[in-house]
mmCIF file of C-alpha atoms in Angstrom:
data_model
loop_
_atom_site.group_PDB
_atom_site.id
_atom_site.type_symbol
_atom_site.label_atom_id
_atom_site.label_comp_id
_atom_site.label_asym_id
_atom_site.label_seq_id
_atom_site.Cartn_x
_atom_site.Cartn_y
_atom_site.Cartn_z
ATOM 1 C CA UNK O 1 18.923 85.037 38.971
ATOM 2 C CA UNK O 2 17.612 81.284 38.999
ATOM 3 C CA UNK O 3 19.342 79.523 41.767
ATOM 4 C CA UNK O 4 18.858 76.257 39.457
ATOM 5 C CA UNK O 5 17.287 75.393 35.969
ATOM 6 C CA UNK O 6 16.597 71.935 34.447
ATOM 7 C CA UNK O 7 17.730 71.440 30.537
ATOM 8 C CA UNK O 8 17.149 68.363 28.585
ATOM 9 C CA UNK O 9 20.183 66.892 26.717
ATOM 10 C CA UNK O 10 20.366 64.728 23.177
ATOM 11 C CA UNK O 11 22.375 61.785 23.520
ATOM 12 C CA UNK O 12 21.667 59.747 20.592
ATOM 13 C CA UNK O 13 24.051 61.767 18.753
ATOM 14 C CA UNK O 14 27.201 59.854 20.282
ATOM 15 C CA UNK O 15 24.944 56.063 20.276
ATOM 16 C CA UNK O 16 27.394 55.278 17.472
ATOM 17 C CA UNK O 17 30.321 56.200 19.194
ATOM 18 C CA UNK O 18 29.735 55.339 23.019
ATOM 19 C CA UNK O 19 27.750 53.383 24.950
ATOM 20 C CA UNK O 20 25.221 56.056 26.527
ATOM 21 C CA UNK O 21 25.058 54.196 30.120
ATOM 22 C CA UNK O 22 28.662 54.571 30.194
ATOM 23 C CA UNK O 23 28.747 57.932 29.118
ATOM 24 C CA UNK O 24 26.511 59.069 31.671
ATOM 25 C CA UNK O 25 28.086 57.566 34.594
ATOM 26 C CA UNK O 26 31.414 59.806 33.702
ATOM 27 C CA UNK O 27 29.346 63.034 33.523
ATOM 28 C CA UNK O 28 28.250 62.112 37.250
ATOM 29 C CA UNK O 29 31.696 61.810 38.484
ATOM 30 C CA UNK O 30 32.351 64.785 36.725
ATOM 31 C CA UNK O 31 30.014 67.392 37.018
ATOM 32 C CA UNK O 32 29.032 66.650 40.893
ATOM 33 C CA UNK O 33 26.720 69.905 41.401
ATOM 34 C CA UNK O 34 24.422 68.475 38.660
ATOM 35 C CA UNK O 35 21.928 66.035 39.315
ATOM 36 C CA UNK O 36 20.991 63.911 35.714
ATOM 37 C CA UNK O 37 17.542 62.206 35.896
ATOM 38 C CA UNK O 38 16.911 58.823 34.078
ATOM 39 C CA UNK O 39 18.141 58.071 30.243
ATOM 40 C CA UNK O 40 15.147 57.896 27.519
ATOM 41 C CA UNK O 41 14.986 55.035 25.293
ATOM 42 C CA UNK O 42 15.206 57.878 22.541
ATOM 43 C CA UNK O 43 18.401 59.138 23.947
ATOM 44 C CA UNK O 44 17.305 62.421 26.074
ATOM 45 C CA UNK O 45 18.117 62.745 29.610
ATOM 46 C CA UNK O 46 17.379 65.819 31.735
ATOM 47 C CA UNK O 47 19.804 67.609 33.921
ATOM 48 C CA UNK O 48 19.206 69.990 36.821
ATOM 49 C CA UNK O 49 21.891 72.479 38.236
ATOM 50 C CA UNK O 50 23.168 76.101 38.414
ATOM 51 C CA UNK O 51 23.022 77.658 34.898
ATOM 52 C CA UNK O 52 27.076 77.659 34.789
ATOM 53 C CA UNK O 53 27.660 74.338 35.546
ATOM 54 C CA UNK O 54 24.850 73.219 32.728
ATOM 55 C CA UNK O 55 26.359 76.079 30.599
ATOM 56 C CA UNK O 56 29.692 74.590 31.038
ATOM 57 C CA UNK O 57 28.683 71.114 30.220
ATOM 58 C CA UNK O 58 26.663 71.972 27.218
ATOM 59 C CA UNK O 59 29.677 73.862 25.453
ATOM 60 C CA UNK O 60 32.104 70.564 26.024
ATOM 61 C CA UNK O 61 29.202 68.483 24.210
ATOM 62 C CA UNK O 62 29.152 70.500 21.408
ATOM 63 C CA UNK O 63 33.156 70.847 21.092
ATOM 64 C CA UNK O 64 32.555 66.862 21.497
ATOM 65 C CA UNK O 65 30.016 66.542 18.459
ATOM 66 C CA UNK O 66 31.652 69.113 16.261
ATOM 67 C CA UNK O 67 34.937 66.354 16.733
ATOM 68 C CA UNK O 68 33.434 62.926 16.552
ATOM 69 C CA UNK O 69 31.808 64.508 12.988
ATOM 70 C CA UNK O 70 35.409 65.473 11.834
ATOM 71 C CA UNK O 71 36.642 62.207 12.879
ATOM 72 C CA UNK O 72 34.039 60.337 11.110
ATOM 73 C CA UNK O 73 34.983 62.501 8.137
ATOM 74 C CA UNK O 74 38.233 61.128 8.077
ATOM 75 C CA UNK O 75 37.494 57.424 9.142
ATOM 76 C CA UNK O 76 34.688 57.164 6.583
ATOM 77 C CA UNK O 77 37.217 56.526 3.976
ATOM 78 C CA UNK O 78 38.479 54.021 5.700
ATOM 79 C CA UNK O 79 35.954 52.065 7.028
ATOM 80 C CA UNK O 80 32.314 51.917 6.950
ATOM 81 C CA UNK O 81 31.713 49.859 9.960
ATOM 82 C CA UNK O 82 32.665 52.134 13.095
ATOM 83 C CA UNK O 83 32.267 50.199 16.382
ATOM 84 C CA UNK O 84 30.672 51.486 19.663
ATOM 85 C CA UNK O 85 34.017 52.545 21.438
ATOM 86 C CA UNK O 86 33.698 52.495 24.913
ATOM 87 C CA UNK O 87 34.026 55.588 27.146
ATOM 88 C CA UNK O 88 37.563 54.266 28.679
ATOM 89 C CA UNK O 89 39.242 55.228 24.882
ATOM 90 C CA UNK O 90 37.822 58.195 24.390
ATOM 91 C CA UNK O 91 37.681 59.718 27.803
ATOM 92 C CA UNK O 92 34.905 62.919 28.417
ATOM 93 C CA UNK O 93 37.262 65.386 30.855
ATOM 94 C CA UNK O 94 40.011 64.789 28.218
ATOM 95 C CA UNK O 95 38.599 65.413 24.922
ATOM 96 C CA UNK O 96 37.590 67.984 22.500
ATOM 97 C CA UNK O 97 37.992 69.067 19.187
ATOM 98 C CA UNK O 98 40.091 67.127 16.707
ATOM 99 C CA UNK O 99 42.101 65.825 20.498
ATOM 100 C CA UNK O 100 44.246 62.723 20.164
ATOM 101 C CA UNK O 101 46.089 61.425 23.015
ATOM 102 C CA UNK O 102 49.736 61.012 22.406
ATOM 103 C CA UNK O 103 51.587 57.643 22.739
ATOM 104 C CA UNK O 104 51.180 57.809 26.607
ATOM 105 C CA UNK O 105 47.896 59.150 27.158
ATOM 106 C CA UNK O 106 49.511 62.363 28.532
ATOM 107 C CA UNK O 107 47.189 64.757 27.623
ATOM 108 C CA UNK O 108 43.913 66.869 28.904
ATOM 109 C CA UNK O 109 41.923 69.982 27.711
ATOM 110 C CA UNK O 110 39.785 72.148 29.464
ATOM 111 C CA UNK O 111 37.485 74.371 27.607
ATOM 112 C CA UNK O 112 37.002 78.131 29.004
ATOM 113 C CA UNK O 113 34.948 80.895 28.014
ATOM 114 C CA UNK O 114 37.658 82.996 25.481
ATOM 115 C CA UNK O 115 36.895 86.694 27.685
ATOM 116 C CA UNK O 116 37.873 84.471 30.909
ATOM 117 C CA UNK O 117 41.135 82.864 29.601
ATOM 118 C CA UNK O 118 42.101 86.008 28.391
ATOM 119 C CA UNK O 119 41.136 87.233 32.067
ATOM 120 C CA UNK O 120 43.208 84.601 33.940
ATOM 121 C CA UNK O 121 46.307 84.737 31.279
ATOM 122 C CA UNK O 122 46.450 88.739 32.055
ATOM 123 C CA UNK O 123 46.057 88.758 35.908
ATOM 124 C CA UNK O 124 46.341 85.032 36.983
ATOM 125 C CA UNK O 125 49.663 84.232 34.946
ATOM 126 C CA UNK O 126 50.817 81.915 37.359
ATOM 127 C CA UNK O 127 48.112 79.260 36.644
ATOM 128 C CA UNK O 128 49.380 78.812 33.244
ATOM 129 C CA UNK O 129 53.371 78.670 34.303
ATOM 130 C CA UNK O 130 54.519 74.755 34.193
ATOM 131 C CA UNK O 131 57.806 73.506 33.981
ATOM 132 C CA UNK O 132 59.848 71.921 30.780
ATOM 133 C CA UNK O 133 57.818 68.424 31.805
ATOM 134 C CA UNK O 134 54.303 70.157 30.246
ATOM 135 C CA UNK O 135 53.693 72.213 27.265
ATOM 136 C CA UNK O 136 50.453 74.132 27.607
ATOM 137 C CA UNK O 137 48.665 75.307 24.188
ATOM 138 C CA UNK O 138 45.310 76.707 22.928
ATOM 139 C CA UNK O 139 42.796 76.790 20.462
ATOM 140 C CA UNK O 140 39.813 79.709 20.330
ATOM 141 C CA UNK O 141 36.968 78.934 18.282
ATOM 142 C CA UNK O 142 34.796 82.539 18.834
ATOM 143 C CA UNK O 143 33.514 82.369 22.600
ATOM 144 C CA UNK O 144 35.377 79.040 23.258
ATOM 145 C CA UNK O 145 39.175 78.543 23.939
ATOM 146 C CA UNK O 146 40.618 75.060 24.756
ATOM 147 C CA UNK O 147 43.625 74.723 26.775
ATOM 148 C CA UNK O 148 45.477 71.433 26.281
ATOM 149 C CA UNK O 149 47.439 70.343 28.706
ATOM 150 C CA UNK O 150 49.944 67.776 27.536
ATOM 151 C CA UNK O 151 53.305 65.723 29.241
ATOM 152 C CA UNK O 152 56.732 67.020 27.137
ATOM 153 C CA UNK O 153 59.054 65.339 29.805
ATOM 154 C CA UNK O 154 61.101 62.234 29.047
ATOM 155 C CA UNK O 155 59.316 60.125 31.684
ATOM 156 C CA UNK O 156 55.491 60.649 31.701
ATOM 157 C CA UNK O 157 53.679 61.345 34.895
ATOM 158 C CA UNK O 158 49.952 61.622 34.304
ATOM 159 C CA UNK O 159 49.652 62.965 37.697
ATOM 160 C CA UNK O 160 51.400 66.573 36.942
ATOM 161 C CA UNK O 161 48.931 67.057 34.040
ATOM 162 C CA UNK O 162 46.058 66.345 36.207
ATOM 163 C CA UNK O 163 47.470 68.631 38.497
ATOM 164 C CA UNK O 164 47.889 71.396 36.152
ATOM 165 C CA UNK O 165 45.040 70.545 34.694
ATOM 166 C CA UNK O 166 42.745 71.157 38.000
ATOM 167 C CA UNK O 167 44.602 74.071 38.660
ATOM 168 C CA UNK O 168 43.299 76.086 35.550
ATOM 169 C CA UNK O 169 39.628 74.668 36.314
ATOM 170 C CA UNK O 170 39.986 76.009 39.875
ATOM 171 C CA UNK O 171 41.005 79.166 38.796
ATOM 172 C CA UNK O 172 38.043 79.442 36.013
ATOM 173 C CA UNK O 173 35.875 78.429 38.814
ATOM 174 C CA UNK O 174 36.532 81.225 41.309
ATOM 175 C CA UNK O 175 35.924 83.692 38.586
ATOM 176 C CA UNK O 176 33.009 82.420 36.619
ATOM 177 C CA UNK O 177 30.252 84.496 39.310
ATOM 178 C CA UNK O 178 32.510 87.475 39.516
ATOM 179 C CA UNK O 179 33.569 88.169 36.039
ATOM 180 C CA UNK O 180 31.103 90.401 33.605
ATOM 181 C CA UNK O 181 31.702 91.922 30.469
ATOM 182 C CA UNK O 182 30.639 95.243 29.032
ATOM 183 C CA UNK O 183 31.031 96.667 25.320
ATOM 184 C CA UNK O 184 31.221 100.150 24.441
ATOM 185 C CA UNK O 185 30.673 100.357 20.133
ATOM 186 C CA UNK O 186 32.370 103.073 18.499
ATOM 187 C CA UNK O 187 29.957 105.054 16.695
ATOM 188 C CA UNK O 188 30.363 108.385 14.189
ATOM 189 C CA UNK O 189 34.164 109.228 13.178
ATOM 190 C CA UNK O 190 35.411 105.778 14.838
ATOM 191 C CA UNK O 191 39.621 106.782 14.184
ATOM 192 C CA UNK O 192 38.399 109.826 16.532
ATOM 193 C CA UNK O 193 36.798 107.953 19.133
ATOM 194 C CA UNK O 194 39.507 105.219 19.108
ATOM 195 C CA UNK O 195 41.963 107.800 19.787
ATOM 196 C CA UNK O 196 39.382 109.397 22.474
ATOM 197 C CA UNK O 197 39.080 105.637 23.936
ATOM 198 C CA UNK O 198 42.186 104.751 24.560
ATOM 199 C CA UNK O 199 43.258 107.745 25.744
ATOM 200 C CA UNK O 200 40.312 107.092 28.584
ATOM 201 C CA UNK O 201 41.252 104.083 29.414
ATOM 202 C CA UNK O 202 44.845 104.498 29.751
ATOM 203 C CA UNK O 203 43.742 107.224 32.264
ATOM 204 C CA UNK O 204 41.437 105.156 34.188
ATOM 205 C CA UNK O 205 44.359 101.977 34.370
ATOM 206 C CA UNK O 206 45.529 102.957 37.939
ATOM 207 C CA UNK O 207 41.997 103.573 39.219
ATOM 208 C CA UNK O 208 40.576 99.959 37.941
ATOM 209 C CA UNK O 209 43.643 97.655 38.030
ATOM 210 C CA UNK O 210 41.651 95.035 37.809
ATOM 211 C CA UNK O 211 39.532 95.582 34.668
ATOM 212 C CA UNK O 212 41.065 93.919 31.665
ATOM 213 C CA UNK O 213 40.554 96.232 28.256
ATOM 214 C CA UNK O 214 40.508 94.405 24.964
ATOM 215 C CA UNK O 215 40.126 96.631 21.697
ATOM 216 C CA UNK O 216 38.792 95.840 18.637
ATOM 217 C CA UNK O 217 38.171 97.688 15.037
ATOM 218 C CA UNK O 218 34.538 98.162 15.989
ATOM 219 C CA UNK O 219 34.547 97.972 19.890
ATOM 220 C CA UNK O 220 36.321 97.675 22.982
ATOM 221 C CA UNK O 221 35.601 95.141 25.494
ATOM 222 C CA UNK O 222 35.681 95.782 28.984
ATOM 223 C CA UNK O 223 36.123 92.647 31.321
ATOM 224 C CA UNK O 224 36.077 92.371 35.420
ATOM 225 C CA UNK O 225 33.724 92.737 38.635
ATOM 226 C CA UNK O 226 30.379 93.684 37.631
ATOM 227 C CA UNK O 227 30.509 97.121 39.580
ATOM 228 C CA UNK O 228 33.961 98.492 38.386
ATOM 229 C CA UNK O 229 33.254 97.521 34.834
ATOM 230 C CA UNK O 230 30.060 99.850 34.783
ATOM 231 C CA UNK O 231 31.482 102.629 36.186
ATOM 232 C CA UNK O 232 34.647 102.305 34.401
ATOM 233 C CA UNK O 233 32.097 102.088 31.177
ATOM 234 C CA UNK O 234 30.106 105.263 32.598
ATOM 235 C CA UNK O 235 33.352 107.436 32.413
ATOM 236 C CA UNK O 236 35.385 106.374 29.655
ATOM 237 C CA UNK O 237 31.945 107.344 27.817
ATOM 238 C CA UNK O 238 30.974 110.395 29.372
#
C-alpha cells in the first residue's frame, strides 16, 4: 500500500467554462490532504496525496466533464458564444451531473462509491434521516451514486444542507479504509447455486452482522471489513 502517489490532472478541458486559477484555489480549500503543484500553461497540474483522496477527486472531475458537455449540448442551440463563468456560479463541492441550483441556491451533491452508499443506507440509516426542511435524492451511474442534498422548507437555510451535507461525507470518510468488497460468480447450474447461496448466507447473517450481501443474476456481492468478508466468502463457498 503506497502511503501517497502523485497523478497529473487535465484542466484545459473546463478553460471554456472557468477560469483555471480560480478553479484551483477551490480544490485547495477543498481537498486539504492534497497538495497541487504549479498550473502548466497547457492546462496540467500535478497533485500528490493518498490514493482515496486523488481517487475521490478524479471521479467528481469526470461527473463534472460528463455535465458541462451535456450542458453545452443544450446551450449550443442557443448561443454560440459561451463566456468563461467564474467559479462563484458554478460552485466545485456543489456540482455534478446535469445539477442546477434551485431559485435559492439550496442545493449540494456528494458523489460516493455505489457499494459504499449502499453500505451506509443499510447500516448507517441515520446519516441519511433529515427532516421535512431537506429532501435527499440519488442518482447511480455504475460505480458512482450522487446524493443531492437540497432545502424543501419554506424559509431556506443553507446552513442545514451544509450540515447534512458534511454529515454523509463524514460518514463515507470513516469507512472508505475499512470497507472491501468480494464477489463470488455463480458458475455450472446457476438456479442451483442461487438457491445453495442464499441459503448460506442467510445462515451466516447472525455470525457477520456486519457484512452487507447484494445479489445479482450472475453474482453476489459481499461488502464489509476486509477480514469478515473473506471468511464469510471462504464458507458460503466451501
Amino acid at each position: 500500500v503506497f502511503s501517497s502517489v502523485t497523478s497529473v490532472l487535465n484542466m484545459s478541458i473546463f478553460k471554456d467554462q472557468f477560469v483555471l486559477e480560480d478553479l484551483i484555489q477551490e480544490f485547495k480549500k477543498k481537498s486539504t490532504a492534497l497538495s497541487f503543484g504549479p498550473l502548466q500553461s497547457n492546462g496540467h497540474i500535478s497533485v500528490q496525496g493518498s490514493f482515496p483522496a486523488i481517487k475521490l477527486l478524479r471521479d467528481f472531475l469526470l461527473l463534472k466533464a460528463k455535465s458541462l458537455s451535456e450542458e453545452d449540448k443544450r446551450e449550443e442551440s442557443k448561443s454560440h458564444q459561451r463566456p468563461r463563468r467564474r467559479l462563484q456560479q458554478r460552485g466545485l463541492t456543489t456540482e455534478t451531473s446535469n445539477f442546477v441550483h434551485n431559485a435559492d441556491g439550496q442545493k449540494q451533491a456528494v458523489v460516493l462509491d455505489t457499494d459504499m452508499y449502499h453500505y451506509m443506507k443499510h447500516f448507517f440509516p441515520r446519516t441519511f434521516l433529515v427532516n421535512d426542511d431537506v429532501v435527499i435524492s440519488d442518482i447511480t451511474d455504475g460505480d458512482i451514486t450522487t446524493v443531492y442534498i437540497e432545502n424543501a422548507g419554506s424559509r431556506p437555510d443553507a446552513g442545514q444542507v451544509l450540515r447534512v451535507k458534511k454529515k454523509i461525507e463524514n460518514q463515507s470518510i470513516k469507512l472508505h479504509n475499512a470497507l472491501r468488497k468480494e464477489r463470488i460468480y455463480f458458475e455450472g447450474h446457476i438456479r442451483d447455486q442461487k438457491r445453495r447461496y442464499k441459503w448460506a448466507c442467510g445462515s451466516l447473517k447472525a455470525r457477520y452482522p456486519y457484512v452487507l450481501i447484494i445479489p445479482y443474476d450472475t453474482h453476489i456481492d459481499v461488502i464489509g471489513n476486509s477480514s469478515e468478508i473473506f471468511e464469510f466468502t471462504k464458507e458460503v463457498s466451501s
